[in-house]
Every structure is written in structure tokens, then in C-alpha cells.
Amino acid sequence: MSDLPLIQADRAVPPPAATTSKGGRRRRLRLLSRTDRVVITLMVLVPLLLVTGFVWLPAVATVLLSGTNWDGIGPLNEIEFVGARNYSDVVNIYPPFVPAVQHNLLWLAALFVVATPFGMFLAVLLDKELRGSRFYQTALYLPVVLSLALIGFVWQLLYSRDQGLINAVFGSNIDWYGDSNVNIWAVMVASGWRHVGYIMLLYLAGLKGVDPSLREAAAVDGASESRAFFRVVFPVMRPINIIVLVVTVIESLRAFDLVWVVNKGRNGLELISALVTQNVVGEASRIGFGSALATIMLVVSLVFITIYLATVMRENRE
Amino acid sequence: MSRPRSQAEYLARLVPSSVAGINRRSLLAGAAGTGALLGTGLLAGCGDDSGGSDSKDVSLGSNQSDPKPKDVVAKVTDGFKTSSGVQVAVNTVDHNTFQENINNYLQGKPDDVFTWFAGYRMRFFAQKGLAGDISDVWGKLSGYSDAFKKASTGDDGKQYFVPASYYPWAVFYRKSVWQQYGYQQPKTLDEFTTLAGQMKKDGLTPIAFADKDGWPAMGTFDILNLRINGYQFHIDLMAGKEAWTSDKVKKVFDTWARLLPLHQPDSLGRTWQEAAQSLQQKKSGMYLLGLFVGQQFSNEEQSDLDFFTFPEIDPAIGAKALDAPIDGYMMARKPKNEDNARKLLEYLGGKAAADITVKNDPATLVANSGADVSGYTALQKKAAELVGSATEIAQFLDRDTRPDFASTVIIPALQQFIKDPKDIGGLTSSIENQKKSIFTD
């Protein structure tokens, strides 16, 4: 066991006074052996390169391309810059854009107000160890295992106007996926179906981790069940709450698969992510225009990322 | 949507990738496919280096990835090998992937000859310098009508395309249903609407209709435009030369708006397969679609299926033009074995290749009129006659215009029109604004 400590005994920590000076800091670095330094350098460099190459460069390239009208053909030096025209086109003459923004916000609101609280509610119920709770747990979590693309297909069997289960059972004639007043809600039910299971599992894990003595203490003090939950258990689960919040925001921003499977994000199911794909992927693509949409989405995401980071950092400081 | 299992279903998918759409799996397959395309290109390059200039091979990039058409391509290339002694390396790529990657494919190291479609999509790549001029091959081909030659010609008047197969769009119906009610084929729009009104009285949905996937409604727009304004206007409109705000286009939408109540309602949530099944189940009276509609009918029902070309609207224009998308082959801009590539294209456009296709694939029409078509079904024969008598053959909206315009502007616009057929003025000016932004070069 004597060789375990990373800081070797013969290079012991210098007296605290020395660390205040510049030289002291340098000496502290030397506390690590050569191998350690190589390992640390690699551990910093490799992810840095990967993040730069696969995240930042494409992001910057997207922003740059958003100022062009490139169609994906021809050498890069022939790309023509059109300034902010793509952005003005997006806002002024591209009919699907405004609905897409609205639907993204609606998506966020629906997950946040309905699906997430419902998932929490189910988690609290399951935490009570009811009879057969394992069965319910599995049943509710099952959709999370499926890809959203598959979920879209499963719900299609229910929603199809002429051949779907819902219309067949109720004798109704509702065009669930085709009527633009209905389909966004229909799709969100399908999306919530999956989201609820996800949140439920996260919360269940959080609830299992709450110290039982806290509840006992609350019960001894005479707090009702719901009061104990909202006043004691819920605040204790703050880390889980933040994760759930972030997961909900991320899920709503990356909502894509489902609407794509249903009708490629058209006719009432416009989402920014679907518009980006419609414009960029394909044989003769509007890469510049699609990049402008992607940049807008990046900016929107950055707002949420900033809020999240600010919250987390403030917490750490406290 | 499931993977297509037949030629007909495959043909139905011949819409731009952006229109046909993709799921996550095909995106991944696309990524893998790009790798494969690059890989095969590199490998072919290596083979060429060692083989020298007098190599006895040629490569063919094929999107015919379904078993039946893939088998036909194999048999046709075998035939070429027998007749010329040149070995053909066929690189088959899933057709969706093939279309999505066509840009990278053609700018990278494409195969000497590759499968593609006639129309603007062919002219687009020809104009971008990504395809080889094969006018000399056309000099040796026979058995093609002028319409086919026109459809193979680029903007510069040279040929870049060899047609292989095609399928016409027409109004399909079940003979038994029409016999039961005593319906007659309409010759004019008035007769058509009268017939549809009668069908409504008889408890049928007059015209089956679906536009969930976005492209089937293009067929309706196309045929109305062809009947009202004629072929040349269709081509000019698709090329961005005509204004969508013109009265001519508005008249198309007006006519469509009048016909819309005769169409199956709630079309935006329905796939063409579901609409075709309503025809098959005798709930609908007729359906304007491509020949591939027959795929939704069992083998016994095939002989009950019949069609007529969409009736005349303007006597001055007539009813002789139609949508009949053509599939075929093109040559890379710098093939590694140019001589062999030309030889292969000549063979692919010839009678022998067409005969092999007819014999092995009963679900397609071959473009070469010299082919022995005694194996055709009655429906196929009639379809071939229809196209043969056509004065002009349009390639379908998304093949006659920029794919990005078709998928990002026209599909949402047509769906908007179906949802709200009243605001034609607002709709056409929105299309025109977007068109001006896209057709910049």
C-alpha cells in the first residue's frame, strides 16, 4: 500500500507560505511525476481536440455557412456570401418558421407542465411499494427503451385515420396525424408517453436516496404526507430536480424523431430541428439556409445552457 | 414506413431524399453509405491503376437495392459481359442513401456509370459539370421516341441520360365497380366532375387522395397544370422562369379548389398506400396516381384494374401530355474507363437490355420501344400505349424542378392549400417570394 499515494513522500508538500508565490506554484506542479503529467496532458488534449473537431468547428462552420447560399456542390472557394439574407428570408418569407418556434415552445411547456410532474407523481406512487409496483415500473419505463422513431410508428397504428385503433374503437373520424389543429397534441401525447417513464425513473432513484430518517422525523413532527413531501423530501432532492429540469429542456429542444417519422415535420408538426433537416439533408440542399436555421437553434439552446450553467455555478459558490 | 419490397414500391419512393424523408436508421446507413461510396471509389481507383489503360472492366453505381431490381441489373450486366467481354463491377447502394449522397458521390470518385432520373434532376447535375456528355451514344441508340430524347437532353442540347424504364400517372379505377354502376370514362373536365358527383350520390368517395408524405399532391398539381397551361409552361414554371403569382397558376389552384370537395377528405394524415386501399376496397371510385398503385392490389385483382388519362380541360391544350417519370443511367464526368462506360451505356439503352428487363421484372415498363413486350400484362400494355401516344412527357414536379424548392417550398405550400383552399393569392405570393430567394443562379 505504500506506493499508492500519488504525491510521493520525498517530494512532500512545501510549507503553505511558499504556495502564495509564483515559484511555489511551479514547485507544486512538479509534485506530479513525469508519467502523471503525460497522462494529464493527454487527458486534457484528446478530449479538447475531439470537442474542437466535432463540436466547435462544425458549430463555427455552421455559423459561417449561414451567411452563404451554398448548395453543397462545388469547391469551397466558390461559395458566395449573401450576408444576412438567409436570416431575413427565414423570418420574412419562410412560412414554417414561426409555427416551428411556437411548437418548440409548446413542446417545452407541455413536457414541463404536464409530462414531468406526471412522471414525478408516478414515481412518488411507485415509491410507496404498492403491490405489483415492479410491474407498473417496468410497464411505464418500457417506452423509454424504444427509440422515438419506433414510438412514432407504434402510435401511428393507433392514430391512423382510416385504419387506426382509436377511430375504429370509438367510431370517430378524427385525422389525428393529418389535422394540423390536432396533430401536435397527438404527437405530444406520444412524446410524453416516453418522457413520463424517463422522469419517473430518475425521480424514483432520487426518492430511494432520500434518508428515511427525514421522513420519520417529519412524521413524528406531525406533518401530513403531502406536506412532508413538498417541505422535506422535495427540497432534499434538489440535485435530481435540476437534472430533471435539464433533461426536460433538452428533450424539448431535440424533439425531432417523432415528428419526422410522422410527416417529416410538416403540416402542423414544424419544429426547428425538422426544418434544419429538411433544408440540409438531401441531394441538392440549401445548406446556407439550413445553417441559418441551425444557428438560430444554437442561439436558443445557448440561452438555456447559460441559464443552467449560471444556476449550477451559483450553487457551487454557495 | 417499411422498406419497399417490389419495383413498384421502389418507384413510389423515387422522390427526392428530402421529400421521401429519412429516419434515424437511414441517417446512420447514410453515414455508412458515404463511407462505402468513398471506399468503393478508392478501391476502383486502385484496380484501375494496376489494370492499366486497356483494362477490361467498368463500374456501375446502382441504387437498385431491392432484390428484384438488383437481380435485373445483375442479369443485364451479365448480358453486357457476354456480348462485349467487359467485366462490370456493380456497386449497389440503398436507394435512399444513394439519393441523399448523390452530391458527395458525384464530387468524389463516382462509378463510371450510375443510375439516375430524367428531368431537372439530370439537367441540374449536367449543368454543374458532374455528368458526362453521351450524345455520341445517342447516335447509336434506336427505339426511342422524341419525348424520351427530349427527357434525356441537358440545357446545352447535349444528351446526358439513357432511359431504361418509366411509369405513367393516370386515373385508376376498378372495372368491376364501374360496371356495377355503369360509369363511362370522362373525356372532359365537365364529364369528370359529373361522374365524380354521380359517384358521391352512389355512396362512393369519388377521388381517393392522400398527401401525408407530401409528394402525391404534386401529381394532381402537375396534371391540372399540364391540362390548363400545357407542357412548356410546366417546364418554365418548374425552371423558375414563370411567376407563381400569374393568373395561369392561380387558375390551376382555382380548378383544384373546385375539385377538392370530390377528393377523399383528411388527406394530410393518409399515405398513398391507405388511399390506394380505399380504391381496392371499392370505397373510392378513382385515384390519380402512378402505375405503382397496382402494388396495393392482389394478383387476382390486377386484371380488375384499369385507368384513363386525366381528361382534357382546355381543347387548345388537349390531353396528350402526362407525368411519366423515367429512370435510367448517366455517365460520370471523368470515367476511369470512358470507352467501356460508353459501350455499357449503349448496351443499357439497347433492345437486348430491355428484353432482359421485360423478361425478369413484370412490374416495370421499358423505355426502348424495340423491346419484345409480349410478356406485358394488359395494364402494362395499355400504360405503354398511353405514354407512346403522349406528345410530351413530364417527369413529375419534384424531378422537373430544384429538389430543394420542391421539398422545402412546394410541399408545405400544397399542404397549406389542401388545408385552406381559399387563400390562393396569399399562397402563390408566398411561393413566389421563396422561389426568388432559391432560384438565384
mmCIF file with all atom_site columns, C-alpha atoms in Angstrom, chain B residues 12-169:
data_model
loop_
_atom_site.group_PDB
_atom_site.id
_atom_site.type_symbol
_atom_site.label_atom_id
_atom_site.label_alt_id
_atom_site.label_comp_id
_atom_site.label_asym_id
_atom_site.label_entity_id
_atom_site.label_seq_id
_atom_site.pdbx_PDB_ins_code
_atom_site.Cartn_x
_atom_site.Cartn_y
_atom_site.Cartn_z
_atom_site.occupancy
_atom_site.B_iso_or_equiv
_atom_site.pdbx_formal_charge
_atom_site.auth_seq_id
_atom_site.auth_comp_id
_atom_site.auth_asym_id
_atom_site.auth_atom_id
_atom_site.pdbx_PDB_model_num
ATOM 1   C CA . ALA B 1 12  ? -43.052 5.108   -55.491 1.00 0.00 ? 12  ALA B CA 1
ATOM 2   C CA . ARG B 1 13  ? -40.110 6.121   -53.415 1.00 0.00 ? 13  ARG B CA 1
ATOM 3   C CA . LEU B 1 14  ? -38.354 7.879   -56.216 1.00 0.00 ? 14  LEU B CA 1
ATOM 4   C CA . VAL B 1 15  ? -38.847 11.241  -54.687 1.00 0.00 ? 15  VAL B CA 1
ATOM 5   C CA . PRO B 1 16  ? -36.011 13.434  -53.552 1.00 0.00 ? 16  PRO B CA 1
ATOM 6   C CA . SER B 1 17  ? -34.498 12.201  -50.371 1.00 0.00 ? 17  SER B CA 1
ATOM 7   C CA . SER B 1 18  ? -35.550 15.364  -48.665 1.00 0.00 ? 18  SER B CA 1
ATOM 8   C CA . VAL B 1 19  ? -39.096 14.643  -49.693 1.00 0.00 ? 19  VAL B CA 1
ATOM 9   C CA . ALA B 1 20  ? -39.016 10.941  -49.066 1.00 0.00 ? 20  ALA B CA 1
ATOM 10  C CA . GLY B 1 21  ? -37.608 11.691  -45.671 1.00 0.00 ? 21  GLY B CA 1
ATOM 11  C CA . ILE B 1 22  ? -35.338 9.700   -43.513 1.00 0.00 ? 22  ILE B CA 1
ATOM 12  C CA . ASN B 1 23  ? -35.380 8.130   -40.158 1.00 0.00 ? 23  ASN B CA 1
ATOM 13  C CA . ARG B 1 24  ? -32.526 7.826   -37.775 1.00 0.00 ? 24  ARG B CA 1
ATOM 14  C CA . ARG B 1 25  ? -31.578 4.432   -39.049 1.00 0.00 ? 25  ARG B CA 1
ATOM 15  C CA . SER B 1 26  ? -31.280 5.541   -42.647 1.00 0.00 ? 26  SER B CA 1
ATOM 16  C CA . LEU B 1 27  ? -29.260 8.543   -41.462 1.00 0.00 ? 27  LEU B CA 1
ATOM 17  C CA . LEU B 1 28  ? -26.814 6.111   -39.950 1.00 0.00 ? 28  LEU B CA 1
ATOM 18  C CA . ALA B 1 29  ? -26.997 3.971   -43.041 1.00 0.00 ? 29  ALA B CA 1
ATOM 19  C CA . GLY B 1 30  ? -26.332 7.160   -44.972 1.00 0.00 ? 30  GLY B CA 1
ATOM 20  C CA . ALA B 1 31  ? -23.192 7.815   -42.987 1.00 0.00 ? 31  ALA B CA 1
ATOM 21  C CA . ALA B 1 32  ? -22.097 4.246   -43.528 1.00 0.00 ? 32  ALA B CA 1
ATOM 22  C CA . GLY B 1 33  ? -23.080 4.511   -47.168 1.00 0.00 ? 33  GLY B CA 1
ATOM 23  C CA . THR B 1 34  ? -20.927 7.583   -47.692 1.00 0.00 ? 34  THR B CA 1
ATOM 24  C CA . GLY B 1 35  ? -18.047 5.605   -46.324 1.00 0.00 ? 35  GLY B CA 1
ATOM 25  C CA . ALA B 1 36  ? -18.920 2.738   -48.613 1.00 0.00 ? 36  ALA B CA 1
ATOM 26  C CA . LEU B 1 37  ? -19.164 5.046   -51.622 1.00 0.00 ? 37  LEU B CA 1
ATOM 27  C CA . LEU B 1 38  ? -15.808 6.588   -50.891 1.00 0.00 ? 38  LEU B CA 1
ATOM 28  C CA . GLY B 1 39  ? -14.424 3.131   -50.208 1.00 0.00 ? 39  GLY B CA 1
ATOM 29  C CA . THR B 1 40  ? -15.609 1.655   -53.460 1.00 0.00 ? 40  THR B CA 1
ATOM 30  C CA . GLY B 1 41  ? -14.353 4.659   -55.346 1.00 0.00 ? 41  GLY B CA 1
ATOM 31  C CA . LEU B 1 42  ? -10.910 4.264   -53.862 1.00 0.00 ? 42  LEU B CA 1
ATOM 32  C CA . LEU B 1 43  ? -10.902 0.545   -54.496 1.00 0.00 ? 43  LEU B CA 1
ATOM 33  C CA . ALA B 1 44  ? -11.978 1.019   -58.086 1.00 0.00 ? 44  ALA B CA 1
ATOM 34  C CA . GLY B 1 45  ? -9.165  3.530   -58.426 1.00 0.00 ? 45  GLY B CA 1
ATOM 35  C CA . CYS B 1 46  ? -6.616  1.007   -57.191 1.00 0.00 ? 46  CYS B CA 1
ATOM 36  C CA . GLY B 1 47  ? -7.916  -1.645  -59.582 1.00 0.00 ? 47  GLY B CA 1
ATOM 37  C CA . ASP B 1 48  ? -7.607  0.762   -62.461 1.00 0.00 ? 48  ASP B CA 1
ATOM 38  C CA . ASP B 1 49  ? -4.005  1.627   -61.663 1.00 0.00 ? 49  ASP B CA 1
ATOM 39  C CA . SER B 1 50  ? -2.908  -1.984  -61.764 1.00 0.00 ? 50  SER B CA 1
ATOM 40  C CA . GLY B 1 51  ? -5.034  -2.791  -64.797 1.00 0.00 ? 51  GLY B CA 1
ATOM 41  C CA . GLY B 1 52  ? -3.612  -0.083  -66.990 1.00 0.00 ? 52  GLY B CA 1
ATOM 42  C CA . SER B 1 53  ? -5.378  1.701   -69.806 1.00 0.00 ? 53  SER B CA 1
ATOM 43  C CA . ASP B 1 54  ? -6.618  -1.357  -71.656 1.00 0.00 ? 54  ASP B CA 1
ATOM 44  C CA . SER B 1 55  ? -8.468  -2.740  -68.632 1.00 0.00 ? 55  SER B CA 1
ATOM 45  C CA . LYS B 1 56  ? -11.409 -4.956  -69.338 1.00 0.00 ? 56  LYS B CA 1
ATOM 46  C CA . ASP B 1 57  ? -13.756 -3.576  -66.743 1.00 0.00 ? 57  ASP B CA 1
ATOM 47  C CA . VAL B 1 58  ? -16.175 -0.789  -65.958 1.00 0.00 ? 58  VAL B CA 1
ATOM 48  C CA . SER B 1 59  ? -18.023 0.118   -62.782 1.00 0.00 ? 59  SER B CA 1
ATOM 49  C CA . LEU B 1 60  ? -21.734 0.767   -62.338 1.00 0.00 ? 60  LEU B CA 1
ATOM 50  C CA . GLY B 1 61  ? -23.122 2.585   -59.306 1.00 0.00 ? 61  GLY B CA 1
ATOM 51  C CA . SER B 1 62  ? -26.632 1.328   -58.743 1.00 0.00 ? 62  SER B CA 1
ATOM 52  C CA . ASN B 1 63  ? -29.434 2.466   -56.457 1.00 0.00 ? 63  ASN B CA 1
ATOM 53  C CA . GLN B 1 64  ? -31.434 -0.650  -57.342 1.00 0.00 ? 64  GLN B CA 1
ATOM 54  C CA . SER B 1 65  ? -31.023 -2.134  -53.915 1.00 0.00 ? 65  SER B CA 1
ATOM 55  C CA . ASP B 1 66  ? -34.203 -4.200  -53.701 1.00 0.00 ? 66  ASP B CA 1
ATOM 56  C CA . PRO B 1 67  ? -33.887 -7.887  -54.521 1.00 0.00 ? 67  PRO B CA 1
ATOM 57  C CA . LYS B 1 68  ? -35.930 -7.880  -57.737 1.00 0.00 ? 68  LYS B CA 1
ATOM 58  C CA . PRO B 1 69  ? -34.430 -4.839  -59.489 1.00 0.00 ? 69  PRO B CA 1
ATOM 59  C CA . LYS B 1 70  ? -30.993 -5.749  -58.166 1.00 0.00 ? 70  LYS B CA 1
ATOM 60  C CA . ASP B 1 71  ? -31.363 -9.126  -59.819 1.00 0.00 ? 71  ASP B CA 1
ATOM 61  C CA . VAL B 1 72  ? -32.416 -7.453  -63.068 1.00 0.00 ? 72  VAL B CA 1
ATOM 62  C CA . VAL B 1 73  ? -29.332 -5.215  -63.006 1.00 0.00 ? 73  VAL B CA 1
ATOM 63  C CA . ALA B 1 74  ? -27.167 -8.284  -62.427 1.00 0.00 ? 74  ALA B CA 1
ATOM 64  C CA . LYS B 1 75  ? -28.775 -10.105 -65.385 1.00 0.00 ? 75  LYS B CA 1
ATOM 65  C CA . VAL B 1 76  ? -28.441 -7.070  -67.660 1.00 0.00 ? 76  VAL B CA 1
ATOM 66  C CA . THR B 1 77  ? -24.781 -6.561  -66.785 1.00 0.00 ? 77  THR B CA 1
ATOM 67  C CA . ASP B 1 78  ? -24.193 -10.277 -67.326 1.00 0.00 ? 78  ASP B CA 1
ATOM 68  C CA . GLY B 1 79  ? -25.661 -9.823  -70.770 1.00 0.00 ? 79  GLY B CA 1
ATOM 69  C CA . PHE B 1 80  ? -23.251 -6.942  -71.410 1.00 0.00 ? 80  PHE B CA 1
ATOM 70  C CA . LYS B 1 81  ? -20.330 -9.063  -70.282 1.00 0.00 ? 81  LYS B CA 1
ATOM 71  C CA . THR B 1 82  ? -21.347 -11.853 -72.644 1.00 0.00 ? 82  THR B CA 1
ATOM 72  C CA . SER B 1 83  ? -21.720 -9.549  -75.614 1.00 0.00 ? 83  SER B CA 1
ATOM 73  C CA . SER B 1 84  ? -18.662 -7.350  -75.055 1.00 0.00 ? 84  SER B CA 1
ATOM 74  C CA . GLY B 1 85  ? -16.338 -9.285  -72.808 1.00 0.00 ? 85  GLY B CA 1
ATOM 75  C CA . VAL B 1 86  ? -16.090 -6.342  -70.446 1.00 0.00 ? 86  VAL B CA 1
ATOM 76  C CA . GLN B 1 87  ? -16.478 -7.077  -66.755 1.00 0.00 ? 87  GLN B CA 1
ATOM 77  C CA . VAL B 1 88  ? -18.941 -4.839  -64.883 1.00 0.00 ? 88  VAL B CA 1
ATOM 78  C CA . ALA B 1 89  ? -18.387 -4.143  -61.189 1.00 0.00 ? 89  ALA B CA 1
ATOM 79  C CA . VAL B 1 90  ? -21.809 -3.250  -59.790 1.00 0.00 ? 90  VAL B CA 1
ATOM 80  C CA . ASN B 1 91  ? -21.748 -1.190  -56.597 1.00 0.00 ? 91  ASN B CA 1
ATOM 81  C CA . THR B 1 92  ? -25.245 -1.309  -55.180 1.00 0.00 ? 92  THR B CA 1
ATOM 82  C CA . VAL B 1 93  ? -26.196 1.248   -52.550 1.00 0.00 ? 93  VAL B CA 1
ATOM 83  C CA . ASP B 1 94  ? -29.523 1.530   -50.743 1.00 0.00 ? 94  ASP B CA 1
ATOM 84  C CA . HIS B 1 95  ? -31.543 3.847   -52.979 1.00 0.00 ? 95  HIS B CA 1
ATOM 85  C CA . ASN B 1 96  ? -32.433 6.372   -50.270 1.00 0.00 ? 96  ASN B CA 1
ATOM 86  C CA . THR B 1 97  ? -28.790 6.580   -49.251 1.00 0.00 ? 97  THR B CA 1
ATOM 87  C CA . PHE B 1 98  ? -27.779 6.835   -52.882 1.00 0.00 ? 98  PHE B CA 1
ATOM 88  C CA . GLN B 1 99  ? -30.006 9.848   -53.431 1.00 0.00 ? 99  GLN B CA 1
ATOM 89  C CA . GLU B 1 100 ? -29.026 11.569  -50.215 1.00 0.00 ? 100 GLU B CA 1
ATOM 90  C CA . ASN B 1 101 ? -25.359 11.215  -51.028 1.00 0.00 ? 101 ASN B CA 1
ATOM 91  C CA . ILE B 1 102 ? -25.506 11.960  -54.719 1.00 0.00 ? 102 ILE B CA 1
ATOM 92  C CA . ASN B 1 103 ? -23.743 15.311  -54.208 1.00 0.00 ? 103 ASN B CA 1
ATOM 93  C CA . ASN B 1 104 ? -20.773 13.834  -52.394 1.00 0.00 ? 104 ASN B CA 1
ATOM 94  C CA . TYR B 1 105 ? -20.804 10.782  -54.619 1.00 0.00 ? 105 TYR B CA 1
ATOM 95  C CA . LEU B 1 106 ? -20.552 12.745  -57.876 1.00 0.00 ? 106 LEU B CA 1
ATOM 96  C CA . GLN B 1 107 ? -17.960 15.150  -56.488 1.00 0.00 ? 107 GLN B CA 1
ATOM 97  C CA . GLY B 1 108 ? -15.862 12.300  -55.119 1.00 0.00 ? 108 GLY B CA 1
ATOM 98  C CA . LYS B 1 109 ? -14.910 9.244   -57.114 1.00 0.00 ? 109 LYS B CA 1
ATOM 99  C CA . PRO B 1 110 ? -18.152 8.066   -58.696 1.00 0.00 ? 110 PRO B CA 1
ATOM 100 C CA . ASP B 1 111 ? -18.536 4.858   -60.642 1.00 0.00 ? 111 ASP B CA 1
ATOM 101 C CA . ASP B 1 112 ? -18.147 5.138   -64.426 1.00 0.00 ? 112 ASP B CA 1
ATOM 102 C CA . VAL B 1 113 ? -21.880 4.761   -64.981 1.00 0.00 ? 113 VAL B CA 1
ATOM 103 C CA . PHE B 1 114 ? -24.593 5.364   -62.419 1.00 0.00 ? 114 PHE B CA 1
ATOM 104 C CA . THR B 1 115 ? -28.360 5.082   -62.103 1.00 0.00 ? 115 THR B CA 1
ATOM 105 C CA . TRP B 1 116 ? -30.326 8.316   -62.061 1.00 0.00 ? 116 TRP B CA 1
ATOM 106 C CA . PHE B 1 117 ? -33.556 10.034  -63.150 1.00 0.00 ? 117 PHE B CA 1
ATOM 107 C CA . ALA B 1 118 ? -34.523 12.122  -66.135 1.00 0.00 ? 118 ALA B CA 1
ATOM 108 C CA . GLY B 1 119 ? -35.718 15.710  -65.841 1.00 0.00 ? 119 GLY B CA 1
ATOM 109 C CA . TYR B 1 120 ? -34.353 18.688  -63.979 1.00 0.00 ? 120 TYR B CA 1
ATOM 110 C CA . ARG B 1 121 ? -32.526 16.410  -61.581 1.00 0.00 ? 121 ARG B CA 1
ATOM 111 C CA . MET B 1 122 ? -30.486 15.108  -64.508 1.00 0.00 ? 122 MET B CA 1
ATOM 112 C CA . ARG B 1 123 ? -30.075 18.553  -66.091 1.00 0.00 ? 123 ARG B CA 1
ATOM 113 C CA . PHE B 1 124 ? -29.002 20.017  -62.748 1.00 0.00 ? 124 PHE B CA 1
ATOM 114 C CA . PHE B 1 125 ? -26.000 17.721  -62.444 1.00 0.00 ? 125 PHE B CA 1
ATOM 115 C CA . ALA B 1 126 ? -25.221 18.026  -66.127 1.00 0.00 ? 126 ALA B CA 1
ATOM 116 C CA . GLN B 1 127 ? -25.165 21.809  -65.806 1.00 0.00 ? 127 GLN B CA 1
ATOM 117 C CA . LYS B 1 128 ? -22.949 21.589  -62.718 1.00 0.00 ? 128 LYS B CA 1
ATOM 118 C CA . GLY B 1 129 ? -20.466 19.614  -64.798 1.00 0.00 ? 129 GLY B CA 1
ATOM 119 C CA . LEU B 1 130 ? -20.891 16.475  -62.751 1.00 0.00 ? 130 LEU B CA 1
ATOM 120 C CA . ALA B 1 131 ? -22.064 14.247  -65.616 1.00 0.00 ? 131 ALA B CA 1
ATOM 121 C CA . GLY B 1 132 ? -20.515 13.144  -68.904 1.00 0.00 ? 132 GLY B CA 1
ATOM 122 C CA . ASP B 1 133 ? -21.826 14.124  -72.343 1.00 0.00 ? 133 ASP B CA 1
ATOM 123 C CA . ILE B 1 134 ? -23.083 10.979  -74.094 1.00 0.00 ? 134 ILE B CA 1
ATOM 124 C CA . SER B 1 135 ? -24.523 12.474  -77.273 1.00 0.00 ? 135 SER B CA 1
ATOM 125 C CA . ASP B 1 136 ? -22.422 10.038  -79.330 1.00 0.00 ? 136 ASP B CA 1
ATOM 126 C CA . VAL B 1 137 ? -24.064 7.094   -77.566 1.00 0.00 ? 137 VAL B CA 1
ATOM 127 C CA . TRP B 1 138 ? -27.462 8.509   -78.512 1.00 0.00 ? 138 TRP B CA 1
ATOM 128 C CA . GLY B 1 139 ? -26.322 8.469   -82.137 1.00 0.00 ? 139 GLY B CA 1
ATOM 129 C CA . LYS B 1 140 ? -26.150 4.683   -81.902 1.00 0.00 ? 140 LYS B CA 1
ATOM 130 C CA . LEU B 1 141 ? -29.382 4.137   -79.975 1.00 0.00 ? 141 LEU B CA 1
ATOM 131 C CA . SER B 1 142 ? -32.683 3.306   -81.602 1.00 0.00 ? 142 SER B CA 1
ATOM 132 C CA . GLY B 1 143 ? -36.202 2.659   -80.407 1.00 0.00 ? 143 GLY B CA 1
ATOM 133 C CA . TYR B 1 144 ? -36.721 5.920   -78.545 1.00 0.00 ? 144 TYR B CA 1
ATOM 134 C CA . SER B 1 145 ? -39.447 8.440   -79.217 1.00 0.00 ? 145 SER B CA 1
ATOM 135 C CA . ASP B 1 146 ? -38.629 12.139  -79.369 1.00 0.00 ? 146 ASP B CA 1
ATOM 136 C CA . ALA B 1 147 ? -40.218 12.544  -75.961 1.00 0.00 ? 147 ALA B CA 1
ATOM 137 C CA . PHE B 1 148 ? -37.627 10.226  -74.462 1.00 0.00 ? 148 PHE B CA 1
ATOM 138 C CA . LYS B 1 149 ? -34.808 12.019  -76.236 1.00 0.00 ? 149 LYS B CA 1
ATOM 139 C CA . LYS B 1 150 ? -36.099 15.361  -75.006 1.00 0.00 ? 150 LYS B CA 1
ATOM 140 C CA . ALA B 1 151 ? -36.168 13.989  -71.486 1.00 0.00 ? 151 ALA B CA 1
ATOM 141 C CA . SER B 1 152 ? -32.525 12.908  -71.830 1.00 0.00 ? 152 SER B CA 1
ATOM 142 C CA . THR B 1 153 ? -31.209 16.234  -73.072 1.00 0.00 ? 153 THR B CA 1
ATOM 143 C CA . GLY B 1 154 ? -29.442 18.796  -70.940 1.00 0.00 ? 154 GLY B CA 1
ATOM 144 C CA . ASP B 1 155 ? -29.810 22.564  -71.077 1.00 0.00 ? 155 ASP B CA 1
ATOM 145 C CA . ASP B 1 156 ? -26.942 22.752  -73.586 1.00 0.00 ? 156 ASP B CA 1
ATOM 146 C CA . GLY B 1 157 ? -28.737 20.471  -76.075 1.00 0.00 ? 157 GLY B CA 1
ATOM 147 C CA . LYS B 1 158 ? -26.449 17.516  -75.461 1.00 0.00 ? 158 LYS B CA 1
ATOM 148 C CA . GLN B 1 159 ? -27.601 14.168  -74.124 1.00 0.00 ? 159 GLN B CA 1
ATOM 149 C CA . TYR B 1 160 ? -26.595 13.095  -70.644 1.00 0.00 ? 160 TYR B CA 1
ATOM 150 C CA . PHE B 1 161 ? -29.011 10.291  -69.900 1.00 0.00 ? 161 PHE B CA 1
ATOM 151 C CA . VAL B 1 162 ? -30.038 6.868   -71.191 1.00 0.00 ? 162 VAL B CA 1
ATOM 152 C CA . PRO B 1 163 ? -33.649 5.968   -70.330 1.00 0.00 ? 163 PRO B CA 1
ATOM 153 C CA . ALA B 1 164 ? -34.325 2.460   -69.074 1.00 0.00 ? 164 ALA B CA 1
ATOM 154 C CA . SER B 1 165 ? -37.784 2.310   -67.503 1.00 0.00 ? 165 SER B CA 1
ATOM 155 C CA . TYR B 1 166 ? -40.732 4.538   -66.644 1.00 0.00 ? 166 TYR B CA 1
ATOM 156 C CA . TYR B 1 167 ? -44.211 4.572   -65.179 1.00 0.00 ? 167 TYR B CA 1
ATOM 157 C CA . PRO B 1 168 ? -47.091 6.849   -66.203 1.00 0.00 ? 168 PRO B CA 1
ATOM 158 C CA . TRP B 1 169 ? -49.509 8.707   -63.925 1.00 0.00 ? 169 TRP B CA 1
#
